[in-house]
PDB file of C-alpha atoms in Angstrom:
ATOM      1  CA  MET A 211     103.998  91.181  73.053  1.00 96.00           C
ATOM      2  CA  ARG A 212     106.917  90.465  75.392  1.00 98.00           C
ATOM      3  CA  ALA A 213     106.240  89.762  79.050  1.00 98.00           C
ATOM      4  CA  ILE A 214     108.037  88.432  82.121  1.00 98.00           C
ATOM      5  CA  ARG A 215     106.255  85.209  83.067  1.00 98.00           C
ATOM      6  CA  CYS A 216     106.076  83.300  86.310  1.00 98.00           C
ATOM      7  CA  ASN A 217     105.304  79.697  85.296  1.00 97.00           C
ATOM      8  CA  THR A 218     106.195  78.105  88.635  1.00 96.00           C
ATOM      9  CA  TYR A 219     106.534  79.678  92.072  1.00 96.00           C
ATOM     10  CA  GLY A 220     110.114  80.268  93.144  1.00 96.00           C
ATOM     11  CA  PRO A 221     113.045  82.724  93.076  1.00 95.00           C
ATOM     12  CA  PRO A 222     113.559  85.375  90.369  1.00 96.00           C
ATOM     13  CA  SER A 223     115.739  82.930  88.410  1.00 96.00           C
ATOM     14  CA  ASN A 224     112.541  80.993  87.602  1.00 96.00           C
ATOM     15  CA  LEU A 225     111.113  83.907  85.608  1.00 97.00           C
ATOM     16  CA  LYS A 226     111.112  83.786  81.799  1.00 97.00           C
ATOM     17  CA  LEU A 227     110.873  86.508  79.155  1.00 98.00           C
ATOM     18  CA  GLU A 228     108.269  85.209  76.685  1.00 98.00           C
ATOM     19  CA  GLU A 229     106.100  86.247  73.756  1.00 97.00           C
ATOM     20  CA  ILE A 230     102.386  86.128  74.647  1.00 97.00           C
ATOM     21  CA  ALA A 231      99.153  87.246  73.014  1.00 97.00           C
ATOM     22  CA  SER A 232      98.264  90.942  72.921  1.00 96.00           C
ATOM     23  CA  LEU A 233      95.481  92.218  75.189  1.00 96.00           C
ATOM     24  CA  HIS A 234      92.227  94.134  74.687  1.00 96.00           C
ATOM     25  CA  ALA A 235      90.409  96.484  77.057  1.00 97.00           C
ATOM     26  CA  GLY A 236      87.033  95.400  78.394  1.00 96.00           C
ATOM     27  CA  PRO A 237      84.332  97.581  80.017  1.00 97.00           C
ATOM     28  CA  LYS A 238      85.740 100.061  82.550  1.00 96.00           C
ATOM     29  CA  GLU A 239      89.281  99.031  81.596  1.00 97.00           C
ATOM     30  CA  VAL A 240      92.230 100.745  79.939  1.00 98.00           C
ATOM     31  CA  LEU A 241      94.840  99.017  77.789  1.00 98.00           C
ATOM     32  CA  VAL A 242      98.209 100.679  78.405  1.00 98.00           C
ATOM     33  CA  GLN A 243     101.366 100.343  76.329  1.00 98.00           C
ATOM     34  CA  VAL A 244     103.833 100.103  79.200  1.00 98.00           C
ATOM     35  CA  LYS A 245     106.950 102.248  79.085  1.00 98.00           C
ATOM     36  CA  VAL A 246     108.231 101.549  82.590  1.00 98.00           C
ATOM     37  CA  CYS A 247     107.297  99.374  85.570  1.00 98.00           C
ATOM     38  CA  GLY A 248     108.412 100.159  89.109  1.00 97.00           C
ATOM     39  CA  LEU A 249     109.323  97.146  91.235  1.00 96.00           C
ATOM     40  CA  ASN A 250     108.038  96.711  94.775  1.00 92.00           C
ATOM     41  CA  PHE A 251     108.946  94.240  97.509  1.00 90.00           C
ATOM     42  CA  PRO A 252     105.603  92.384  97.144  1.00 90.00           C
ATOM     43  CA  ASP A 253     106.758  91.461  93.620  1.00 94.00           C
ATOM     44  CA  THR A 254     109.433  89.274  95.215  1.00 94.00           C
ATOM     45  CA  LEU A 255     106.781  87.569  97.360  1.00 92.00           C
ATOM     46  CA  ILE A 256     104.106  87.025  94.716  1.00 94.00           C
ATOM     47  CA  ILE A 257     106.506  85.099  92.451  1.00 96.00           C
ATOM     48  CA  GLN A 258     107.271  82.756  95.363  1.00 94.00           C
ATOM     49  CA  GLY A 259     103.617  82.218  96.230  1.00 92.00           C
ATOM     50  CA  LEU A 260     104.138  84.012  99.547  1.00 88.00           C
ATOM     51  CA  TYR A 261     101.902  87.056  99.044  1.00 85.00           C
ATOM     52  CA  GLN A 262      98.364  87.615 100.413  1.00 79.00           C
ATOM     53  CA  PHE A 263      96.889  86.384  97.137  1.00 82.00           C
ATOM     54  CA  LYS A 264      98.200  83.978  94.518  1.00 90.00           C
ATOM     55  CA  PRO A 265      97.439  84.681  90.846  1.00 94.00           C
ATOM     56  CA  GLU A 266      96.668  81.650  88.731  1.00 94.00           C
ATOM     57  CA  LEU A 267      99.817  80.327  87.043  1.00 96.00           C
ATOM     58  CA  PRO A 268     101.267  81.354  84.671  1.00 97.00           C
ATOM     59  CA  PHE A 269     101.120  85.099  85.313  1.00 98.00           C
ATOM     60  CA  THR A 270     103.080  88.290  84.779  1.00 98.00           C
ATOM     61  CA  PRO A 271     104.237  90.110  87.946  1.00 97.00           C
ATOM     62  CA  GLY A 272     104.563  93.894  88.316  1.00 97.00           C
ATOM     63  CA  SER A 273     102.143  96.471  89.735  1.00 95.00           C
ATOM     64  CA  ASP A 274     103.364 100.091  89.322  1.00 95.00           C
ATOM     65  CA  ILE A 275     103.200 101.119  85.663  1.00 97.00           C
ATOM     66  CA  ALA A 276     103.453 104.190  83.457  1.00 98.00           C
ATOM     67  CA  GLY A 277     102.859 104.368  79.720  1.00 98.00           C
ATOM     68  CA  VAL A 278     100.486 105.441  76.949  1.00 98.00           C
ATOM     69  CA  VAL A 279      96.810 104.552  76.509  1.00 98.00           C
ATOM     70  CA  LYS A 280      96.335 102.114  73.608  1.00 98.00           C
ATOM     71  CA  GLU A 281      92.628 101.276  74.035  1.00 97.00           C
ATOM     72  CA  VAL A 282      89.805 102.566  76.223  1.00 97.00           C
ATOM     73  CA  GLY A 283      86.922 100.294  77.252  1.00 96.00           C
ATOM     74  CA  ASP A 284      83.270 101.271  77.551  1.00 96.00           C
ATOM     75  CA  GLY A 285      82.523 103.365  80.611  1.00 96.00           C
ATOM     76  CA  VAL A 286      85.946 105.044  80.845  1.00 96.00           C
ATOM     77  CA  THR A 287      85.503 108.770  80.228  1.00 95.00           C
ATOM     78  CA  HIS A 288      88.533 110.433  81.824  1.00 94.00           C
ATOM     79  CA  LEU A 289      91.110 109.026  79.379  1.00 97.00           C
ATOM     80  CA  LYS A 290      91.557 108.669  75.618  1.00 97.00           C
ATOM     81  CA  VAL A 291      93.915 106.832  73.263  1.00 98.00           C
ATOM     82  CA  GLY A 292      97.359 108.473  73.269  1.00 98.00           C
ATOM     83  CA  ASP A 293      97.167 109.872  76.805  1.00 98.00           C
ATOM     84  CA  ALA A 294     100.243 109.470  78.998  1.00 98.00           C
ATOM     85  CA  VAL A 295      99.167 107.700  82.198  1.00 97.00           C
ATOM     86  CA  PHE A 296     100.338 105.935  85.328  1.00 96.00           C
ATOM     87  CA  GLY A 297      98.475 103.368  87.363  1.00 94.00           C
ATOM     88  CA  PHE A 298      98.345 100.299  89.565  1.00 92.00           C
ATOM     89  CA  VAL A 299      97.457  96.677  88.855  1.00 94.00           C
ATOM     90  CA  ALA A 300      97.449  93.571  91.047  1.00 92.00           C
ATOM     91  CA  HIS A 301      99.903  91.968  88.597  1.00 95.00           C
ATOM     92  CA  GLY A 302     100.745  92.133  84.887  1.00 97.00           C
ATOM     93  CA  GLY A 303     102.934  95.234  84.752  1.00 98.00           C
ATOM     94  CA  LEU A 304     106.191  93.651  83.563  1.00 98.00           C
ATOM     95  CA  ALA A 305     104.992  93.434  79.973  1.00 98.00           C
ATOM     96  CA  GLU A 306     104.685  95.594  76.869  1.00 98.00           C
ATOM     97  CA  GLU A 307     100.916  95.858  77.462  1.00 98.00           C
ATOM     98  CA  VAL A 308      98.740  95.705  80.562  1.00 98.00           C
ATOM     99  CA  ILE A 309      95.042  96.029  81.370  1.00 98.00           C
ATOM    100  CA  VAL A 310      94.460  98.638  84.109  1.00 97.00           C
ATOM    101  CA  PRO A 311      91.111  99.198  85.873  1.00 94.00           C
ATOM    102  CA  GLY A 312      89.806 102.606  84.843  1.00 93.00           C
ATOM    103  CA  ASN A 313      89.600 103.797  88.461  1.00 89.00           C
ATOM    104  CA  ALA A 314      93.275 102.897  89.012  1.00 90.00           C
ATOM    105  CA  CYS A 315      94.633 104.695  85.924  1.00 94.00           C
ATOM    106  CA  PHE A 316      95.480 108.402  86.092  1.00 92.00           C
ATOM    107  CA  PRO A 317      96.704 111.059  83.632  1.00 94.00           C
ATOM    108  CA  LYS A 318     100.453 111.558  84.002  1.00 95.00           C
ATOM    109  CA  PRO A 319     101.369 115.184  84.678  1.00 92.00           C
ATOM    110  CA  PRO A 320     103.577 116.553  81.868  1.00 92.00           C
ATOM    111  CA  GLN A 321     106.385 117.465  84.275  1.00 89.00           C
ATOM    112  CA  MET A 322     106.506 113.947  85.768  1.00 93.00           C
ATOM    113  CA  GLU A 323     108.951 111.679  83.927  1.00 95.00           C
ATOM    114  CA  TYR A 324     107.858 108.098  83.253  1.00 97.00           C
ATOM    115  CA  PRO A 325     110.296 106.433  85.725  1.00 96.00           C
ATOM    116  CA  VAL A 326     109.068 108.756  88.480  1.00 95.00           C
ATOM    117  CA  ALA A 327     105.425 108.074  87.579  1.00 95.00           C
ATOM    118  CA  ALA A 328     106.060 104.320  87.827  1.00 96.00           C
ATOM    119  CA  SER A 329     107.662 104.820  91.248  1.00 93.00           C
ATOM    120  CA  PHE A 330     104.788 106.739  92.761  1.00 91.00           C
ATOM    121  CA  MET A 331     101.543 104.858  93.276  1.00 90.00           C
ATOM    122  CA  MET A 332     102.414 101.947  95.525  1.00 92.00           C
ATOM    123  CA  ALA A 333     105.098 103.614  97.659  1.00 94.00           C
ATOM    124  CA  TYR A 334     103.374 106.934  98.264  1.00 96.00           C
ATOM    125  CA  GLY A 335      99.854 105.492  98.105  1.00 95.00           C
ATOM    126  CA  THR A 336     100.697 102.922 100.786  1.00 96.00           C
ATOM    127  CA  SER A 337     102.548 105.335 103.041  1.00 98.00           C
ATOM    128  CA  TYR A 338     100.023 108.160 102.822  1.00 98.00           C
ATOM    129  CA  HIS A 339      97.107 105.797 103.443  1.00 98.00           C
ATOM    130  CA  ALA A 340      99.024 104.343 106.398  1.00 98.00           C
ATOM    131  CA  LEU A 341      99.910 107.664 108.015  1.00 98.00           C
ATOM    132  CA  LYS A 342      96.748 109.621 107.187  1.00 98.00           C
ATOM    133  CA  ASP A 343      93.923 107.081 107.247  1.00 98.00           C
ATOM    134  CA  ARG A 344      95.194 104.316 109.517  1.00 98.00           C
ATOM    135  CA  ALA A 345      97.467 106.096 112.039  1.00 98.00           C
ATOM    136  CA  LYS A 346      95.831 109.536 111.786  1.00 98.00           C
ATOM    137  CA  LEU A 347      99.294 111.017 112.299  1.00 98.00           C
ATOM    138  CA  MET A 348      99.170 114.475 113.887  1.00 98.00           C
ATOM    139  CA  LYS A 349     101.557 117.392 113.622  1.00 98.00           C
ATOM    140  CA  GLY A 350     104.112 117.258 116.425  1.00 97.00           C
ATOM    141  CA  GLU A 351     103.894 113.494 116.962  1.00 98.00           C
ATOM    142  CA  THR A 352     106.908 111.195 116.689  1.00 98.00           C
ATOM    143  CA  LEU A 353     107.048 108.651 113.860  1.00 98.00           C
ATOM    144  CA  LEU A 354     109.435 105.683 113.729  1.00 98.00           C
ATOM    145  CA  VAL A 355     110.008 104.213 110.264  1.00 98.00           C
ATOM    146  CA  LEU A 356     111.619 100.780 110.069  1.00 97.00           C
ATOM    147  CA  GLY A 357     113.296  99.771 106.803  1.00 95.00           C
ATOM    148  CA  ALA A 358     113.385 103.487 106.154  1.00 96.00           C
ATOM    149  CA  SER A 359     115.529 103.458 103.010  1.00 94.00           C
ATOM    150  CA  GLY A 360     113.270 101.139 100.999  1.00 91.00           C
ATOM    151  CA  GLY A 361     110.546 102.249  98.592  1.00 92.00           C
ATOM    152  CA  VAL A 362     107.645 102.546 101.045  1.00 95.00           C
ATOM    153  CA  GLY A 363     109.938 103.392 103.970  1.00 96.00           C
ATOM    154  CA  LEU A 364     111.546 106.375 102.280  1.00 96.00           C
ATOM    155  CA  ALA A 365     108.111 107.597 101.172  1.00 97.00           C
ATOM    156  CA  ALA A 366     106.962 107.345 104.810  1.00 98.00           C
ATOM    157  CA  VAL A 367     109.975 109.374 105.973  1.00 98.00           C
ATOM    158  CA  GLU A 368     109.261 112.069 103.394  1.00 98.00           C
ATOM    159  CA  LEU A 369     105.506 112.154 104.045  1.00 98.00           C
ATOM    160  CA  GLY A 370     105.871 112.023 107.832  1.00 98.00           C
ATOM    161  CA  LYS A 371     108.098 115.081 107.759  1.00 98.00           C
ATOM    162  CA  LEU A 372     105.725 116.855 105.358  1.00 98.00           C
ATOM    163  CA  MET A 373     102.805 116.108 107.695  1.00 98.00           C
ATOM    164  CA  GLY A 374     104.623 117.755 110.601  1.00 98.00           C
ATOM    165  CA  ALA A 375     105.934 114.770 112.549  1.00 98.00           C
ATOM    166  CA  LYS A 376     109.331 114.256 114.127  1.00 98.00           C
ATOM    167  CA  VAL A 377     110.730 111.355 112.094  1.00 98.00           C
ATOM    168  CA  ILE A 378     113.092 108.666 113.392  1.00 98.00           C
ATOM    169  CA  ALA A 379     114.500 106.538 110.558  1.00 98.00           C
ATOM    170  CA  ALA A 380     115.852 103.066 111.248  1.00 97.00           C
ATOM    171  CA  ALA A 381     117.895 101.120 108.682  1.00 95.00           C
ATOM    172  CA  SER A 382     120.764  98.639 108.474  1.00 92.00           C
ATOM    173  CA  THR A 383     123.684 100.693 107.078  1.00 94.00           C
ATOM    174  CA  GLN A 384     125.077 104.188 107.342  1.00 95.00           C
ATOM    175  CA  GLU A 385     124.675 104.669 103.589  1.00 95.00           C
ATOM    176  CA  LYS A 386     120.955 103.943 103.854  1.00 96.00           C
ATOM    177  CA  LEU A 387     120.624 106.269 106.848  1.00 97.00           C
ATOM    178  CA  ASP A 388     122.393 109.075 104.973  1.00 97.00           C
ATOM    179  CA  LEU A 389     119.692 108.840 102.291  1.00 96.00           C
ATOM    180  CA  CYS A 390     116.990 108.972 104.973  1.00 97.00           C
ATOM    181  CA  LYS A 391     118.602 112.091 106.413  1.00 97.00           C
ATOM    182  CA  ALA A 392     118.515 113.706 102.974  1.00 96.00           C
ATOM    183  CA  TYR A 393     114.789 112.910 102.815  1.00 96.00           C
ATOM    184  CA  GLY A 394     114.044 114.693 106.095  1.00 96.00           C
ATOM    185  CA  ALA A 395     114.658 112.251 108.948  1.00 98.00           C
ATOM    186  CA  ASP A 396     115.333 114.042 112.244  1.00 98.00           C
ATOM    187  CA  GLU A 397     117.002 111.118 114.023  1.00 98.00           C
ATOM    188  CA  LEU A 398     118.722 107.979 112.749  1.00 98.00           C
ATOM    189  CA  ILE A 399     119.075 104.467 114.173  1.00 97.00           C
ATOM    190  CA  ASN A 400     121.332 101.755 112.751  1.00 97.00           C
ATOM    191  CA  TYR A 401     119.569  98.706 114.137  1.00 91.00           C
ATOM    192  CA  THR A 402     122.460  96.405 113.296  1.00 90.00           C
ATOM    193  CA  LYS A 403     124.650  98.341 115.736  1.00 93.00           C
ATOM    194  CA  GLN A 404     122.233  99.998 118.175  1.00 95.00           C
ATOM    195  CA  ASP A 405     119.630  98.521 120.503  1.00 93.00           C
ATOM    196  CA  LEU A 406     116.346  99.703 118.993  1.00 94.00           C
ATOM    197  CA  LYS A 407     114.241  99.817 122.171  1.00 93.00           C
ATOM    198  CA  ALA A 408     116.953 101.519 124.271  1.00 95.00           C
ATOM    199  CA  THR A 409     117.746 104.071 121.557  1.00 96.00           C
ATOM    200  CA  LEU A 410     114.064 104.948 121.141  1.00 96.00           C
ATOM    201  CA  LYS A 411     113.785 105.518 124.890  1.00 95.00           C
ATOM    202  CA  THR A 412     116.775 107.883 124.759  1.00 96.00           C
ATOM    203  CA  LEU A 413     115.603 109.776 121.669  1.00 97.00           C
ATOM    204  CA  THR A 414     112.083 110.300 123.064  1.00 97.00           C
ATOM    205  CA  GLU A 415     113.208 111.009 126.657  1.00 95.00           C
ATOM    206  CA  GLY A 416     111.317 107.957 127.858  1.00 95.00           C
ATOM    207  CA  LYS A 417     107.984 108.862 126.252  1.00 96.00           C
ATOM    208  CA  GLY A 418     108.158 106.467 123.300  1.00 97.00           C
ATOM    209  CA  VAL A 419     107.094 106.991 119.696  1.00 98.00           C
ATOM    210  CA  ASP A 420     103.519 107.786 118.746  1.00 98.00           C
ATOM    211  CA  VAL A 421     103.468 105.849 115.472  1.00 98.00           C
ATOM    212  CA  VAL A 422     105.547 102.896 114.243  1.00 98.00           C
ATOM    213  CA  TYR A 423     105.625 102.244 110.483  1.00 98.00           C
ATOM    214  CA  ASP A 424     106.784  98.653 110.024  1.00 97.00           C
ATOM    215  CA  PRO A 425     107.336  97.136 106.560  1.00 95.00           C
ATOM    216  CA  VAL A 426     110.099  94.860 107.917  1.00 92.00           C
ATOM    217  CA  GLY A 427     108.741  92.420 110.528  1.00 90.00           C
ATOM    218  CA  SER A 428     111.060  89.904 112.246  1.00 87.00           C
ATOM    219  CA  ASP A 429     112.519  90.720 115.681  1.00 88.00           C
ATOM    220  CA  PHE A 430     112.449  94.466 115.033  1.00 91.00           C
ATOM    221  CA  SER A 431     108.652  94.564 115.334  1.00 95.00           C
ATOM    222  CA  GLU A 432     108.516  93.577 118.999  1.00 95.00           C
ATOM    223  CA  GLN A 433     111.429  95.867 119.870  1.00 94.00           C
ATOM    224  CA  ALA A 434     109.660  98.788 118.209  1.00 96.00           C
ATOM    225  CA  LEU A 435     106.355  97.989 119.919  1.00 96.00           C
ATOM    226  CA  ARG A 436     108.141  97.965 123.271  1.00 96.00           C
ATOM    227  CA  GLY A 437     109.310 101.500 122.429  1.00 96.00           C
ATOM    228  CA  ILE A 438     105.843 102.851 121.630  1.00 97.00           C
ATOM    229  CA  ALA A 439     104.117 105.621 123.574  1.00 97.00           C
ATOM    230  CA  TRP A 440     100.809 105.476 125.409  1.00 97.00           C
ATOM    231  CA  ASN A 441      97.983 105.471 122.822  1.00 97.00           C
ATOM    232  CA  GLY A 442     100.555 104.707 120.113  1.00 98.00           C
ATOM    233  CA  ARG A 443      99.671 103.165 116.768  1.00 98.00           C
ATOM    234  CA  PHE A 444     101.702 100.304 115.317  1.00 98.00           C
ATOM    235  CA  LEU A 445     101.279 100.044 111.541  1.00 98.00           C
ATOM    236  CA  VAL A 446     101.695  96.555 110.062  1.00 97.00           C
ATOM    237  CA  VAL A 447     102.801  97.262 106.478  1.00 96.00           C
ATOM    238  CA  GLY A 448     104.779  94.161 105.451  1.00 90.00           C
ATOM    239  CA  PHE A 449     107.435  91.601 106.264  1.00 88.00           C
ATOM    240  CA  ALA A 450     110.520  92.397 104.173  1.00 84.00           C
ATOM    241  CA  ALA A 451     112.743  90.495 106.620  1.00 78.00           C
ATOM    242  CA  GLY A 452     110.852  87.349 105.687  1.00 77.00           C
ATOM    243  CA  THR A 453     109.488  86.476 109.132  1.00 82.00           C
ATOM    244  CA  ILE A 454     105.980  87.299 110.351  1.00 88.00           C
ATOM    245  CA  PRO A 455     106.462  88.200 114.037  1.00 91.00           C
ATOM    246  CA  LYS A 456     104.378  86.746 116.851  1.00 93.00           C
ATOM    247  CA  ILE A 457     103.559  89.735 119.061  1.00 93.00           C
ATOM    248  CA  PRO A 458     102.862  89.281 122.806  1.00 94.00           C
ATOM    249  CA  LEU A 459      99.401  90.845 123.122  1.00 94.00           C
ATOM    250  CA  ASN A 460     100.132  92.129 126.620  1.00 95.00           C
ATOM    251  CA  LEU A 461     102.288  94.843 124.996  1.00 94.00           C
ATOM    252  CA  PRO A 462      99.480  96.814 123.308  1.00 95.00           C
ATOM    253  CA  LEU A 463      97.387  96.293 126.456  1.00 96.00           C
ATOM    254  CA  LEU A 464     100.043  97.797 128.754  1.00 93.00           C
ATOM    255  CA  LYS A 465     100.680 100.695 126.351  1.00 92.00           C
ATOM    256  CA  GLY A 466      97.030 101.392 125.508  1.00 97.00           C
ATOM    257  CA  ALA A 467      98.298 101.016 121.951  1.00 97.00           C
ATOM    258  CA  SER A 468      96.703  99.865 118.692  1.00 97.00           C
ATOM    259  CA  ILE A 469      98.055  97.393 116.130  1.00 97.00           C
ATOM    260  CA  VAL A 470      96.710  98.538 112.772  1.00 98.00           C
ATOM    261  CA  GLY A 471      96.866  96.669 109.470  1.00 97.00           C
ATOM    262  CA  VAL A 472      97.744  98.529 106.271  1.00 97.00           C
ATOM    263  CA  PHE A 473      96.718  96.997 102.923  1.00 93.00           C
ATOM    264  CA  TRP A 474      96.680  99.850 100.434  1.00 92.00           C
ATOM    265  CA  GLY A 475      95.775  97.669  97.440  1.00 87.00           C
ATOM    266  CA  GLY A 476      92.609  96.468  99.165  1.00 89.00           C
ATOM    267  CA  PHE A 477      91.750 100.020 100.269  1.00 93.00           C
ATOM    268  CA  ALA A 478      92.253 101.361  96.733  1.00 89.00           C
ATOM    269  CA  MET A 479      89.898  98.771  95.253  1.00 85.00           C
ATOM    270  CA  LYS A 480      87.214  98.987  97.962  1.00 91.00           C
ATOM    271  CA  TYR A 481      87.237 102.790  98.304  1.00 93.00           C
ATOM    272  CA  PRO A 482      88.297 104.197  94.911  1.00 88.00           C
ATOM    273  CA  LYS A 483      86.935 107.686  95.623  1.00 91.00           C
ATOM    274  CA  ASP A 484      88.916 107.982  98.862  1.00 95.00           C
ATOM    275  CA  ASN A 485      92.007 106.653  97.115  1.00 92.00           C
ATOM    276  CA  MET A 486      91.494 109.144  94.292  1.00 90.00           C
ATOM    277  CA  ALA A 487      91.372 111.997  96.831  1.00 94.00           C
ATOM    278  CA  ASN A 488      94.616 110.765  98.413  1.00 96.00           C
ATOM    279  CA  THR A 489      96.226 110.450  94.981  1.00 92.00           C
ATOM    280  CA  MET A 490      95.245 114.000  94.043  1.00 92.00           C
ATOM    281  CA  THR A 491      96.829 115.296  97.256  1.00 96.00           C
ATOM    282  CA  LEU A 492     100.032 113.385  96.519  1.00 95.00           C
ATOM    283  CA  MET A 493     100.115 114.639  92.936  1.00 92.00           C
ATOM    284  CA  GLN A 494      99.695 118.217  94.146  1.00 94.00           C
ATOM    285  CA  TRP A 495     102.580 117.807  96.586  1.00 96.00           C
ATOM    286  CA  HIS A 496     104.724 116.368  93.819  1.00 94.00           C
ATOM    287  CA  ALA A 497     103.847 119.288  91.525  1.00 93.00           C
ATOM    288  CA  GLU A 498     104.897 121.659  94.312  1.00 95.00           C
ATOM    289  CA  GLY A 499     108.263 119.894  94.598  1.00 94.00           C
ATOM    290  CA  LYS A 500     107.510 118.476  98.056  1.00 96.00           C
ATOM    291  CA  LEU A 501     107.779 114.800  97.030  1.00 95.00           C
ATOM    292  CA  LYS A 502     110.549 113.293  94.935  1.00 92.00           C
ATOM    293  CA  PRO A 503     110.858 109.497  94.558  1.00 93.00           C
ATOM    294  CA  HIS A 504     114.425 108.249  94.795  1.00 94.00           C
ATOM    295  CA  ILE A 505     115.268 106.091  91.767  1.00 95.00           C
ATOM    296  CA  HIS A 506     117.879 103.505  92.743  1.00 93.00           C
ATOM    297  CA  LYS A 507     118.408 102.176  89.216  1.00 94.00           C
ATOM    298  CA  ILE A 508     116.674 101.785  85.840  1.00 97.00           C
ATOM    299  CA  VAL A 509     117.191  98.376  84.195  1.00 97.00           C
ATOM    300  CA  SER A 510     116.020  96.648  81.029  1.00 97.00           C
ATOM    301  CA  LEU A 511     113.185  94.122  80.870  1.00 97.00           C
ATOM    302  CA  GLU A 512     115.821  91.431  80.288  1.00 97.00           C
ATOM    303  CA  ALA A 513     117.454  92.362  83.628  1.00 97.00           C
ATOM    304  CA  THR A 514     114.268  91.933  85.689  1.00 97.00           C
ATOM    305  CA  GLU A 515     115.577  88.757  87.348  1.00 96.00           C
ATOM    306  CA  VAL A 516     118.711  90.525  88.609  1.00 96.00           C
ATOM    307  CA  ALA A 517     116.721  93.546  89.795  1.00 97.00           C
ATOM    308  CA  LEU A 518     114.268  91.418  91.793  1.00 97.00           C
ATOM    309  CA  ASP A 519     117.152  89.452  93.297  1.00 95.00           C
ATOM    310  CA  GLU A 520     118.706  92.715  94.514  1.00 94.00           C
ATOM    311  CA  MET A 521     115.373  93.639  96.113  1.00 91.00           C
ATOM    312  CA  MET A 522     115.118  90.268  97.842  1.00 89.00           C
ATOM    313  CA  HIS A 523     118.566  90.798  99.354  1.00 87.00           C
ATOM    314  CA  ARG A 524     117.654  94.345 100.445  1.00 84.00           C
ATOM    315  CA  LYS A 525     120.286  96.048  98.326  1.00 88.00           C
ATOM    316  CA  VAL A 526     117.879  98.620  96.865  1.00 90.00           C
ATOM    317  CA  LYS A 527     117.476 102.142  98.228  1.00 91.00           C
ATOM    318  CA  GLY A 528     114.255 103.806  97.080  1.00 90.00           C
ATOM    319  CA  LYS A 529     112.804 102.446  93.835  1.00 93.00           C
ATOM    320  CA  MET A 530     114.046 100.009  91.200  1.00 95.00           C
ATOM    321  CA  VAL A 531     112.514 100.650  87.756  1.00 97.00           C
ATOM    322  CA  VAL A 532     112.295  98.417  84.663  1.00 98.00           C
ATOM    323  CA  GLN A 533     112.407 100.154  81.272  1.00 97.00           C
ATOM    324  CA  ILE A 534     110.111  98.307  78.849  1.00 96.00           C
ATOM    325  CA  SER A 535     109.615 100.530  75.768  1.00 90.00           C
TER     326      SER A 535
END
């Protein structure tokens, strides 16, 4: 089968499209013939050796997949050969076949197209876990989303609004903010032109925001934390800007605020039943037309390098998807 391979850590230009041996499902595993793979910002980190874990080289990147079941291992009872599915893997998705843990592989609803299915799990799973389980976001609270036009950011905007919050979207261009507005944002901040802390104070009449959703990092993190309300919750989701901020710990003390880590992949593996319940809620909302992933572009497997490079340079709004078969 064909697969994108990372043989040495480095930029997307290091990746190679190669022929490798076919796979077989083991116990509690599902072998999926991949039709599409959704790209996520962590894909750009894992190939550079900058992610929380480092797969043994060589490896195939890619986490969000959708396709058709090719084999079912012992102990998997909810799927059969030929079923259309979507799922999540730590890596391995940018290939014609991938092994998916049975508890991370779900039947694809008939009305959900494959590119949408491959854009769903990581973005919406991360954002819903963050807002529901980690922040315990309440109706009527104010949510600030940094990097709001990206995959997880736009999902957080959409979910925050659906959960009854007032949503403030922050992004780097007017075009990105226009997309956030279309996805339900109540207020917009261009943090390349506006002072984030001062604008938050104005928009919240001095109260501050109840929840900060931060997949960006860098200098924006401290500015956002300085604009948080009493008893606020600051969600650490990722570091798309490339810099892990060093936060003065007097800030959460003075605000009575919490800094809360969000690692959806770890949560999904440690608490599969809770993750399944979250996934079912998200699927129901999608079926009701309340959630709609924004597909930035669909590219070929051969164009994976270019697509990942665009993600690294923050040119992607919503989700980038690779068509494989």
